[in-house]
Coordinates of C-alpha atoms and ligand atoms in Angstrom, one line a residue:
M1 CA 176.4 168.4 197.2
I2 CA 173.7 166.7 195.1
P3 CA 170.9 169.2 195.5
I4 CA 167.5 168.0 196.6
S5 CA 166.0 169.8 193.6
K6 CA 167.4 171.7 190.7
P7 CA 165.5 173.7 188.0
I8 CA 166.3 172.5 184.5
I9 CA 166.5 175.5 182.2
G10 CA 167.5 175.0 178.6
K11 CA 168.1 177.2 175.6
E12 CA 164.4 177.1 174.7
E13 CA 163.5 178.9 178.0
K14 CA 166.3 181.4 177.5
E15 CA 165.3 182.2 173.9
A16 CA 161.6 182.5 174.8
V17 CA 162.4 185.0 177.6
L18 CA 164.6 187.1 175.3
T19 CA 161.8 187.2 172.7
V20 CA 159.4 188.5 175.3
L21 CA 161.9 191.1 176.6
D22 CA 162.4 192.3 173.0
S23 CA 158.7 192.4 172.3
G24 CA 158.0 195.4 174.5
I25 CA 155.2 193.6 176.3
I26 CA 156.6 192.1 179.5
A27 CA 153.7 192.1 181.9
A28 CA 150.6 189.9 181.4
G29 CA 149.9 189.7 177.6
K30 CA 149.5 187.1 175.0
K31 CA 152.1 184.7 176.4
V32 CA 150.1 184.4 179.6
K33 CA 146.9 183.6 177.6
E34 CA 148.8 181.0 175.7
F35 CA 150.3 179.4 178.9
E36 CA 146.8 179.3 180.4
A37 CA 145.4 177.6 177.3
E38 CA 148.2 175.0 177.1
F39 CA 148.1 174.3 180.9
A40 CA 144.3 173.9 180.8
K41 CA 144.6 171.4 177.8
F42 CA 147.4 169.5 179.6
T43 CA 145.3 169.2 182.8
G44 CA 142.1 168.5 181.0
V45 CA 140.2 171.4 182.5
K46 CA 138.1 174.1 181.0
H47 CA 139.9 177.1 182.6
A48 CA 143.4 177.8 183.9
I49 CA 144.2 181.1 185.5
A50 CA 147.9 182.0 185.8
V51 CA 148.9 183.9 189.0
S52 CA 152.0 185.0 190.8
N53 CA 152.7 182.0 193.0
G54 CA 151.1 178.8 194.4
T55 CA 150.0 180.5 197.6
C56 CA 147.9 183.2 196.0
S57 CA 146.7 180.5 193.7
L58 CA 145.3 178.6 196.7
H59 CA 143.8 181.9 198.1
T60 CA 142.1 182.5 194.7
A61 CA 140.8 178.9 194.5
L62 CA 139.2 179.3 197.9
F63 CA 137.8 182.8 197.2
M64 CA 136.2 181.9 193.9
N65 CA 134.4 179.1 195.7
N66 CA 133.0 181.5 198.2
I67 CA 135.1 180.4 201.2
G68 CA 135.7 183.1 203.8
K69 CA 135.0 184.3 207.3
G70 CA 133.0 182.0 209.5
N71 CA 133.8 178.9 207.3
R72 CA 136.0 176.0 208.1
V73 CA 138.1 174.1 205.7
I74 CA 139.3 170.5 206.4
T75 CA 142.9 169.9 205.4
T76 CA 146.0 167.9 206.1
P77 CA 148.5 168.8 208.8
F78 CA 151.3 167.2 206.9
T79 CA 152.0 169.8 204.2
F80 CA 153.8 173.0 203.4
I81 CA 152.6 176.0 205.5
A82 CA 151.0 177.7 202.5
T83 CA 148.2 175.2 202.5
G84 CA 147.0 176.3 205.9
N85 CA 148.0 179.9 205.5
S86 CA 145.8 180.3 202.4
V87 CA 142.8 179.2 204.4
L88 CA 143.7 181.8 207.0
H89 CA 144.1 184.5 204.3
T90 CA 140.4 184.1 203.4
G91 CA 139.3 184.5 207.0
A92 CA 138.3 180.9 207.3
E93 CA 139.7 178.4 209.8
P94 CA 141.7 175.3 208.9
V95 CA 140.6 172.0 210.6
F96 CA 143.2 169.3 210.5
A97 CA 142.4 165.6 209.8
D98 CA 145.2 163.0 210.2
I99 CA 147.0 161.3 207.3
N100 CA 147.4 157.8 206.1
E101 CA 150.5 155.9 207.3
E102 CA 151.3 154.6 203.8
D103 CA 151.1 157.5 201.4
F104 CA 151.4 160.7 203.5
N105 CA 148.0 162.0 202.2
I106 CA 145.0 163.0 204.2
S107 CA 142.9 160.1 205.4
P108 CA 139.2 160.0 204.2
E109 CA 138.3 158.2 207.4
A110 CA 139.8 161.0 209.5
I111 CA 137.9 163.5 207.3
E112 CA 134.6 161.8 208.0
K113 CA 135.3 161.8 211.7
E114 CA 135.7 165.6 211.6
L115 CA 132.5 166.0 209.5
K116 CA 130.5 164.0 212.0
K117 CA 131.6 166.3 214.8
D118 CA 130.7 169.4 212.8
I119 CA 127.2 169.8 214.2
F120 CA 126.9 173.5 213.2
R121 CA 127.9 172.8 209.6
K122 CA 130.8 175.3 209.6
I123 CA 132.9 173.1 207.4
K124 CA 132.4 174.2 203.8
A125 CA 135.4 172.7 202.0
I126 CA 138.0 170.0 201.9
M127 CA 141.4 171.1 200.7
V128 CA 143.4 168.0 199.8
V129 CA 147.2 168.1 199.1
H130 CA 148.6 165.5 196.6
L131 CA 151.7 165.3 198.6
F132 CA 155.1 164.5 197.1
G133 CA 153.4 163.9 193.7
Q134 CA 150.8 161.2 194.5
A135 CA 147.1 162.1 194.3
C136 CA 144.8 161.5 197.3
D137 CA 142.1 158.9 197.4
M138 CA 139.7 161.1 195.4
D139 CA 136.8 158.7 195.0
K140 CA 136.3 158.5 198.7
I141 CA 137.0 162.2 199.2
N142 CA 134.6 163.3 196.5
A143 CA 131.9 160.9 197.9
L144 CA 132.3 162.6 201.3
A145 CA 132.0 166.0 199.7
K146 CA 128.8 165.0 198.0
K147 CA 127.3 163.5 201.1
Y148 CA 128.1 166.6 203.2
G149 CA 127.7 169.2 200.5
L150 CA 131.3 170.4 200.4
I151 CA 133.6 172.1 197.9
V152 CA 136.8 170.1 197.1
I153 CA 140.0 172.1 196.4
E154 CA 143.2 170.4 195.3
D155 CA 146.5 171.7 196.4
A156 CA 148.4 170.3 193.4
A157 CA 151.6 172.3 194.0
Q158 CA 153.6 169.1 194.0
A159 CA 151.5 167.2 191.4
H160 CA 151.8 168.6 187.9
G161 CA 150.9 165.7 185.6
A162 CA 150.1 163.3 188.5
K163 CA 147.1 161.1 187.7
Y164 CA 144.3 159.5 189.7
K165 CA 142.6 156.8 187.5
D166 CA 142.2 158.5 184.1
K167 CA 142.3 162.1 185.3
K168 CA 145.0 164.5 186.1
A169 CA 145.6 166.4 189.4
G170 CA 143.9 169.8 189.1
N171 CA 140.8 168.1 187.5
L172 CA 139.7 166.0 190.4
G173 CA 137.6 168.4 192.4
D174 CA 136.0 171.9 192.1
A175 CA 139.3 173.7 191.8
G176 CA 143.0 173.0 191.5
S177 CA 146.0 175.0 192.5
F178 CA 149.6 174.6 191.2
S179 CA 152.9 176.2 192.1
M180 CA 155.6 177.0 189.6
Y181 CA 158.2 177.7 192.2
A182 CA 161.8 176.9 191.3
T183 CA 161.8 173.5 193.1
K184 CA 158.6 172.1 191.6
N185 CA 158.3 169.6 188.8
M186 CA 158.0 172.5 186.4
T187 CA 158.9 176.0 187.1
T188 CA 158.6 179.7 186.0
A189 CA 160.9 180.7 189.0
E190 CA 157.9 181.9 190.9
G191 CA 154.4 181.4 189.6
G192 CA 151.1 179.6 190.1
M193 CA 148.0 178.3 188.2
V194 CA 144.4 177.9 189.3
T195 CA 142.3 175.3 187.5
T196 CA 138.5 174.8 187.3
N197 CA 135.7 173.6 185.1
S198 CA 133.3 176.3 186.3
D199 CA 132.8 179.4 184.1
K200 CA 131.5 181.4 187.1
A201 CA 134.6 180.5 189.3
D202 CA 136.9 181.4 186.4
E203 CA 135.2 184.8 186.1
I204 CA 135.5 185.5 189.8
A205 CA 139.1 184.4 189.8
R206 CA 140.1 186.7 186.9
S207 CA 138.6 189.6 188.7
F208 CA 140.0 188.6 192.1
I209 CA 143.6 188.5 190.8
N210 CA 143.2 191.9 189.3
H211 CA 142.0 194.1 192.1
G212 CA 138.4 192.9 191.9
S213 CA 137.7 194.6 188.6
E214 CA 135.2 193.4 186.1
K215 CA 136.4 195.9 183.5
I216 CA 139.3 198.3 184.0
Y217 CA 138.8 200.8 186.8
F218 CA 135.4 199.4 187.8
H219 CA 135.7 197.3 190.9
T220 CA 133.0 195.0 192.1
R221 CA 134.7 192.9 194.8
I222 CA 137.8 192.7 196.9
G223 CA 140.8 191.8 194.9
Y224 CA 144.6 191.7 194.9
N225 CA 147.4 192.0 192.3
Y226 CA 148.1 188.3 191.9
R227 CA 148.9 188.6 188.2
T228 CA 151.9 187.0 186.5
T229 CA 154.0 188.1 183.5
D230 CA 154.7 187.1 179.9
I231 CA 158.3 186.5 181.0
E232 CA 157.2 183.8 183.4
A233 CA 154.6 182.4 181.0
A234 CA 157.2 182.1 178.2
I235 CA 159.4 180.0 180.6
G236 CA 156.3 178.0 181.6
L237 CA 155.3 177.2 178.0
E238 CA 158.7 175.6 177.4
Q239 CA 158.7 173.8 180.8
L240 CA 155.3 172.4 180.1
K241 CA 156.5 170.8 176.8
K242 CA 159.2 169.0 178.9
L243 CA 157.1 168.1 181.9
D244 CA 156.1 164.6 180.8
S245 CA 159.8 163.7 180.1
F246 CA 160.8 165.3 183.4
N247 CA 158.2 163.2 185.2
A248 CA 159.1 160.0 183.4
K249 CA 162.8 160.5 184.5
R250 CA 161.7 161.1 188.1
R251 CA 159.7 157.8 188.0
E252 CA 162.7 156.0 186.6
N253 CA 165.0 157.5 189.3
A254 CA 162.5 156.5 192.0
E255 CA 162.6 152.9 190.9
K256 CA 166.4 152.9 190.9
L257 CA 166.4 154.3 194.5
K258 CA 163.8 151.7 195.6
T259 CA 166.0 148.9 194.3
M260 CA 169.1 150.4 195.9
L261 CA 167.4 150.7 199.3
K262 CA 165.9 147.2 199.4
A263 CA 168.9 146.1 201.3
Y264 CA 167.9 148.0 204.4
D265 CA 165.0 146.6 206.4
W266 CA 164.9 149.7 208.6
I267 CA 164.0 151.9 205.5
K268 CA 160.5 152.1 204.1
T269 CA 160.5 153.3 200.5
P270 CA 157.4 155.2 199.1
G271 CA 154.7 153.1 197.3
E272 CA 152.4 153.9 194.4
N273 CA 148.7 153.3 195.1
K274 CA 147.0 151.2 192.4
D275 CA 144.8 154.1 191.0
N276 CA 147.7 156.5 190.9
F277 CA 150.4 157.8 188.5
H278 CA 152.9 159.1 191.0
I279 CA 155.2 161.8 189.7
Y280 CA 157.7 161.8 192.6
H281 CA 158.0 165.5 193.4
Q282 CA 159.8 164.1 196.4
F283 CA 161.2 160.6 197.0
T284 CA 160.4 160.3 200.7
I285 CA 161.5 157.4 202.8
K286 CA 160.7 156.5 206.4
V287 CA 163.6 155.7 208.7
K288 CA 162.2 153.0 211.1
N289 CA 165.2 152.5 213.4
G290 CA 164.9 155.8 215.3
K291 CA 168.1 157.1 213.6
R292 CA 166.6 159.6 211.2
D293 CA 168.5 162.6 212.3
E294 CA 171.8 160.6 212.3
L295 CA 171.1 159.4 208.8
L296 CA 170.3 162.9 207.6
K297 CA 173.6 164.3 208.9
S298 CA 175.5 161.4 207.5
L299 CA 174.0 161.7 204.1
N300 CA 174.6 165.5 204.0
D301 CA 178.2 164.9 205.1
S302 CA 178.6 162.4 202.2
G303 CA 177.4 165.0 199.7
V304 CA 173.8 163.9 199.4
G305 CA 171.4 166.9 199.8
A306 CA 168.7 164.9 201.6
K307 CA 166.2 167.1 203.4
I308 CA 163.2 166.7 205.8
F309 CA 159.8 167.6 204.4
Y310 CA 158.3 168.4 206.9
P311 CA 159.9 168.6 210.3
L312 CA 156.7 169.9 212.0
S313 CA 153.1 169.3 211.2
L314 CA 151.0 172.5 210.8
H315 CA 149.2 172.1 214.1
Q316 CA 152.7 172.0 215.8
Q317 CA 153.9 175.2 214.2
P318 CA 154.3 178.0 216.8
F319 CA 152.1 180.4 214.9
Y320 CA 149.3 177.8 214.6
K321 CA 149.5 176.8 218.2
E322 CA 149.0 180.4 219.1
T323 CA 146.3 181.2 216.5
L324 CA 144.1 178.1 216.6
K325 CA 141.8 177.7 219.6
R326 CA 141.6 174.0 219.2
K327 CA 144.3 171.6 220.5
Y328 CA 145.1 168.8 218.2
S329 CA 146.5 165.3 218.6
L330 CA 147.3 163.9 215.2
P331 CA 149.5 160.9 215.9
V332 CA 150.2 159.6 212.4
S333 CA 151.2 163.1 211.2
E334 CA 153.3 163.7 214.3
K335 CA 155.1 160.4 214.1
T336 CA 155.7 160.7 210.3
A337 CA 157.4 164.1 210.9
T338 CA 160.0 162.3 213.0
E339 CA 160.7 159.5 210.5
V340 CA 160.9 161.1 207.0
I341 CA 163.8 162.0 204.8
S342 CA 163.5 163.0 201.2
L343 CA 166.3 162.1 198.8
P344 CA 167.3 163.7 195.5
V345 CA 165.1 162.2 192.7
G346 CA 165.1 165.0 190.1
P347 CA 165.6 164.5 186.3
S348 CA 169.2 165.8 186.5
L349 CA 170.6 163.0 188.6
T350 CA 173.5 161.3 187.0
D351 CA 175.0 157.8 187.3
A352 CA 177.8 159.3 189.5
D353 CA 175.1 160.8 191.7
F354 CA 173.5 157.4 192.2
K355 CA 176.8 156.0 193.1
T356 CA 177.4 158.8 195.7
I357 CA 174.0 158.1 197.2
E358 CA 174.6 154.3 197.3
E359 CA 178.0 154.7 198.9
A360 CA 176.5 157.1 201.5
F361 CA 174.0 154.5 202.5
I362 CA 176.6 151.8 202.7
K363 CA 178.7 153.9 204.9
F364 CA 175.9 154.8 207.3
A365 CA 174.6 151.2 207.4
K366 CA 177.9 150.1 208.9
T367 CA 177.1 152.2 211.9
V368 CA 173.6 150.9 212.6
Ligands
LIG1 C1 155.1 174.9 197.0 C2 153.8 174.7 197.7 C3 152.8 175.7 197.9 C4 153.1 177.1 197.7 O1 153.5 177.5 196.4 P1 154.4 178.8 196.3 O2 154.5 179.0 194.8 O3 155.7 178.6 197.0 O4 153.6 179.9 196.9 C5 151.6 175.3 198.4 N1 151.4 174.0 198.8 C6 152.3 173.0 198.7 C7 151.9 171.7 199.1 C8 153.6 173.3 198.1 O5 154.5 172.3 198.0

């Protein structure tokens, strides 16, 4: 089966890990510092804080911006559960605004509709998700944040190296959050990174991820152990060097898939908005003939590891239905969840893989 994603680990990563293991310092040490500095430089931000994963990274990004109990955070329903859960972890409540049909990202118009309804001014932040590797419409979103006095947090877990105009994801709001999980565009197995240009937020974050200590054994706020290790940082430093070439290969693969799928008028391939540099964390098509589930099964049977991201929107998740008092109707997100399939697009795809994918579609097309 052609996997939907596959980490690419070379001899550089392996050697870097062995060097750390032999050094005697395996928890957070100088490699973590180096990884943070390089990631900050890459993203174009003043500070990057390495953490254990992309979920605690979101939690930290919210906490360092003073989001907590009694607050509400507008976000997208069409995302991985961690986006919504991190808001719940702070004690705040997620408020969902519907997405755009074209690019799967949160709709600025839907955000403003929610803001107009917020007469008690409980909404304190917008958490955008640059879904599948394409940044949100940040000019419009930042303008709304300014108008209503809100913090903007970017869930950039799928957007390492993605650009909006001349800036990179993670440098488009008040804080950014990345995941380094095994399936992401770069990986440290598990891992995360918080980004910000604020010195104060950086200081709070560093304390928050280390039990709320300002100096060792003096604790001034609530905190967690969200630290990472020099082992992961050593992998991350090598992955970061390769990230641009990984992303270039993904873009090339995406173009090949688009050309291949032009033949089918019941498939809508993903587009790239004019202000964007899309890094195709996923290549997600919409199946417009009502046969999404049949296509998925057929592709899987033909050895193509296609997958659905995401079968349910967050407001449709059993836990959220139980927890949130508000009942939502978010038609675009709900419909999208019934139409999408993501195809393998990662840098390791071979010519033989493309052939397998092409033949799988030809075979299925004969049945529709
Ligand atoms: C992967 C992901 C996360 C969570 O990251 P983890 O490292 O798995 O905790 C959060 N948001 C989005 C959109 C993701 O894709």
